[in-house]
Tab-separated table of C-alpha atoms in Angstrom:
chain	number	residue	atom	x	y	z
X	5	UNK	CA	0.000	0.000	0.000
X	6	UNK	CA	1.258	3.138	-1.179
X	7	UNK	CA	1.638	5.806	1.894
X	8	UNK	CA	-0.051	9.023	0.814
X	9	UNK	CA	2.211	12.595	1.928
X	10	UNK	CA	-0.301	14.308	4.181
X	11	UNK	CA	1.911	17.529	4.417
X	12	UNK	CA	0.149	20.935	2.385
X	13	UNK	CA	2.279	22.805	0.397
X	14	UNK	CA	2.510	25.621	2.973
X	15	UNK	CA	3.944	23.090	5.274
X	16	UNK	CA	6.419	22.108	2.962
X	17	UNK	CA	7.577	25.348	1.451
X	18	UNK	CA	6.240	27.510	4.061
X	19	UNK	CA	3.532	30.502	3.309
X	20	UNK	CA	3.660	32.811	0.154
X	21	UNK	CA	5.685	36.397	0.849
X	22	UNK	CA	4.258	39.085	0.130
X	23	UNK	CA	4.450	41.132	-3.460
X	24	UNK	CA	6.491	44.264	-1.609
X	25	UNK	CA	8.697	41.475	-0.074
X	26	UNK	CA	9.171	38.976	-3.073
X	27	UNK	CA	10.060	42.600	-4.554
X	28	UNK	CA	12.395	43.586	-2.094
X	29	UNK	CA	14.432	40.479	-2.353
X	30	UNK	CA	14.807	40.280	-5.858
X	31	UNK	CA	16.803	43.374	-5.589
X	32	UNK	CA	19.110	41.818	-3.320
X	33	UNK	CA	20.942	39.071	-4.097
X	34	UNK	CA	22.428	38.004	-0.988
X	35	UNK	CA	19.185	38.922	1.138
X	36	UNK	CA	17.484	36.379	-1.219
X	37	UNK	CA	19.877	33.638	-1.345
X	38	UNK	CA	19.768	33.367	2.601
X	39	UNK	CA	15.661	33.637	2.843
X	40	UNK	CA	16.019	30.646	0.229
X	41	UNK	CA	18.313	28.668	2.678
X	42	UNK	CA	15.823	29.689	5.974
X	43	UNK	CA	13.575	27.001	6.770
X	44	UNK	CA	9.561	27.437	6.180
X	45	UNK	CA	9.513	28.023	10.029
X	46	UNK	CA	11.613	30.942	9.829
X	47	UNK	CA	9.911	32.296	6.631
X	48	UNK	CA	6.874	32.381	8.465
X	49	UNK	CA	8.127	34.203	11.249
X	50	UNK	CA	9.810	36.445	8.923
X	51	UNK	CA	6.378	37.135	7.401
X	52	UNK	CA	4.484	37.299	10.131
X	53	UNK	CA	6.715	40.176	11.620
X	54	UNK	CA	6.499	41.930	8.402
X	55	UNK	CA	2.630	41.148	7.776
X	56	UNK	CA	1.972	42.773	11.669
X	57	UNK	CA	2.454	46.163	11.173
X	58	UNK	CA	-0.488	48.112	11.197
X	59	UNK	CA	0.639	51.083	8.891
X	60	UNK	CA	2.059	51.138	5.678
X	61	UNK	CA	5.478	52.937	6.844
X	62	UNK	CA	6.081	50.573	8.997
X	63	UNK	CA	5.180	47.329	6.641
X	64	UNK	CA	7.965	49.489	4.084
X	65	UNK	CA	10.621	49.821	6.799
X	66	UNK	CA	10.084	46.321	8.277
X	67	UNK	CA	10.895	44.728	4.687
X	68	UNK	CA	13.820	47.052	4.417
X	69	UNK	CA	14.946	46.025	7.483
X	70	UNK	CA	14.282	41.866	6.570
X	71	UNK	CA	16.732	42.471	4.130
X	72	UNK	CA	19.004	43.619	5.342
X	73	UNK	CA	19.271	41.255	8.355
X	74	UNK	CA	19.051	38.379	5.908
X	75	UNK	CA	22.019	39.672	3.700
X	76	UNK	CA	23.494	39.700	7.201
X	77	UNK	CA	22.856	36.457	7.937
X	78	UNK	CA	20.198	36.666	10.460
X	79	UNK	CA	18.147	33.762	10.511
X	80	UNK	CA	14.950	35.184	12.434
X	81	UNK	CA	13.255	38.868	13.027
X	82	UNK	CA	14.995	40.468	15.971
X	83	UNK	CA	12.877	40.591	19.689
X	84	UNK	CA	10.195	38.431	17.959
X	85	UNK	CA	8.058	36.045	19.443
X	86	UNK	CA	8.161	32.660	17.432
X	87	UNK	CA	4.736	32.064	16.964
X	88	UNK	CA	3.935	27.783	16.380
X	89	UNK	CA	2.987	26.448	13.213
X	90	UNK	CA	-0.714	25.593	15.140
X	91	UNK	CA	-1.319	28.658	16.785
X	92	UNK	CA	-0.574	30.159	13.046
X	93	UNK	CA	-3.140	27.865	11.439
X	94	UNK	CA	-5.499	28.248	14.581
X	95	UNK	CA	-5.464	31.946	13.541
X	96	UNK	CA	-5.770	31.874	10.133
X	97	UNK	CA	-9.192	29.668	10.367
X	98	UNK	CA	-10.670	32.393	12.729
X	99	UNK	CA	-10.704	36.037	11.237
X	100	UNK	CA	-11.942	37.595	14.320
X	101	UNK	CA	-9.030	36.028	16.575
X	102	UNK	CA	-6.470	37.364	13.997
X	103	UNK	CA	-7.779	40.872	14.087
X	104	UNK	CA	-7.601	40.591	17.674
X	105	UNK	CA	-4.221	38.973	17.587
X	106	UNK	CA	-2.756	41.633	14.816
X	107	UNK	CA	-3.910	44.210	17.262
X	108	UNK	CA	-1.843	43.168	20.333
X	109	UNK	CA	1.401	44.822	21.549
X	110	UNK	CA	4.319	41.986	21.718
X	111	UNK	CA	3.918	41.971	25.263
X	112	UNK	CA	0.291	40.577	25.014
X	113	UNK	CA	1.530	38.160	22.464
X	114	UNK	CA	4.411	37.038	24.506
X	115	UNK	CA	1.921	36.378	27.146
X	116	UNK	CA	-0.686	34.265	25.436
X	117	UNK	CA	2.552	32.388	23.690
X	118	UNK	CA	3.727	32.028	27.074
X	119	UNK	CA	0.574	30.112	28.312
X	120	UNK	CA	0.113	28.322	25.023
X	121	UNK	CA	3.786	26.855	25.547
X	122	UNK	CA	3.907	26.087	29.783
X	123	UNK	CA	2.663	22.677	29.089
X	124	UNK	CA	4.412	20.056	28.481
X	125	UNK	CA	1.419	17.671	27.038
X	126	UNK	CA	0.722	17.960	23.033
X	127	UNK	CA	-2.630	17.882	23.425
X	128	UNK	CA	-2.808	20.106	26.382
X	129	UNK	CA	-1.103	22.543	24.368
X	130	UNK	CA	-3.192	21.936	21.661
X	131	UNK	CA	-6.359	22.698	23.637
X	132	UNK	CA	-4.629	25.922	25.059
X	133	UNK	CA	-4.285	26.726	21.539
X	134	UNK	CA	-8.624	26.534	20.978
X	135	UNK	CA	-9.163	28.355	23.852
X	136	UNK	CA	-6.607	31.212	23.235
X	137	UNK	CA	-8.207	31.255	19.577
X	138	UNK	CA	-11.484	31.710	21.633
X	139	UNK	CA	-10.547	34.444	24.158
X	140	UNK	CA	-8.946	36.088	20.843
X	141	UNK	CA	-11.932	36.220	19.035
X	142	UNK	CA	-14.470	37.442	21.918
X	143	UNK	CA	-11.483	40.329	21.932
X	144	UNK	CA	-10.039	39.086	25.277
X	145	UNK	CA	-6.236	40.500	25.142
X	146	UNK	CA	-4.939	38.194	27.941
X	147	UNK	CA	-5.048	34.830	28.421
């Protein structure tokens, strides 16, 4: 019997950047050649920190400053907090818990990743995981 692969494509290759970023890169070589090498993990943090900011400025100088980190060599966004793969897929099913997540300050976010993360259990964090997505979407901005 033939064993199907499971994985989506996102979880393969990570999600898609974003026009202003896929932009950004192709005008620099080395930034692009290490986002290449970074792992779908760290792409997705990388585009989550970008993707965050709530003005436009600040979108423009966060992909400015991607780049040039990555044609440093940095690996991840500086002081951010590495959000899971489920508590990224938790949010993207449920709008109203990412609008309330987009709107938190990092300390909020460190909190509820904080929480999410103090078990030890998969399935405890898991459920921790629901019920942040919950508290999220009712607008709750502490777990």
């Amino acid at each position: 019997m033939q064993k199907l692969n499971t994985r989506t494509t996102e979880e393969k290759t990570g999600p898609a950047a974003p026009a202003e970023l896929r932009q950004a890169l192709a005008a620099a070589p080395k930034a692009k050649a290490q986002w290449n090498d970074l792992t779908p993990i760290a792409r997705r943090d990388f585009i989550s920190w970008i993707e965050s900011a709530k003005q436009a400025v600040t979108r423009k100088r966060r992909i400015e400053k991607a780049c040039s980190m990555l044609a440093a060599g940095k690996r991840r966004p500086c002081c951010y907090s590495i959000v899971s793969f489920d508590l990224y897929t938790a949010l993207a099913a449920a709008p109203k818990a990412k609008a309330t997540w987009s709107r938190l300050t990092p300390d909020q976010r460190r909190d509820f990743i904080g929480w999410m993360n103090s078990t030890k259990e998969p399935e405890a964090n898991r459920r921790r995981i629901e019920e942040a997505c919950a508290m999220l979407a009712t607008g709750k901005r502490h777990p």
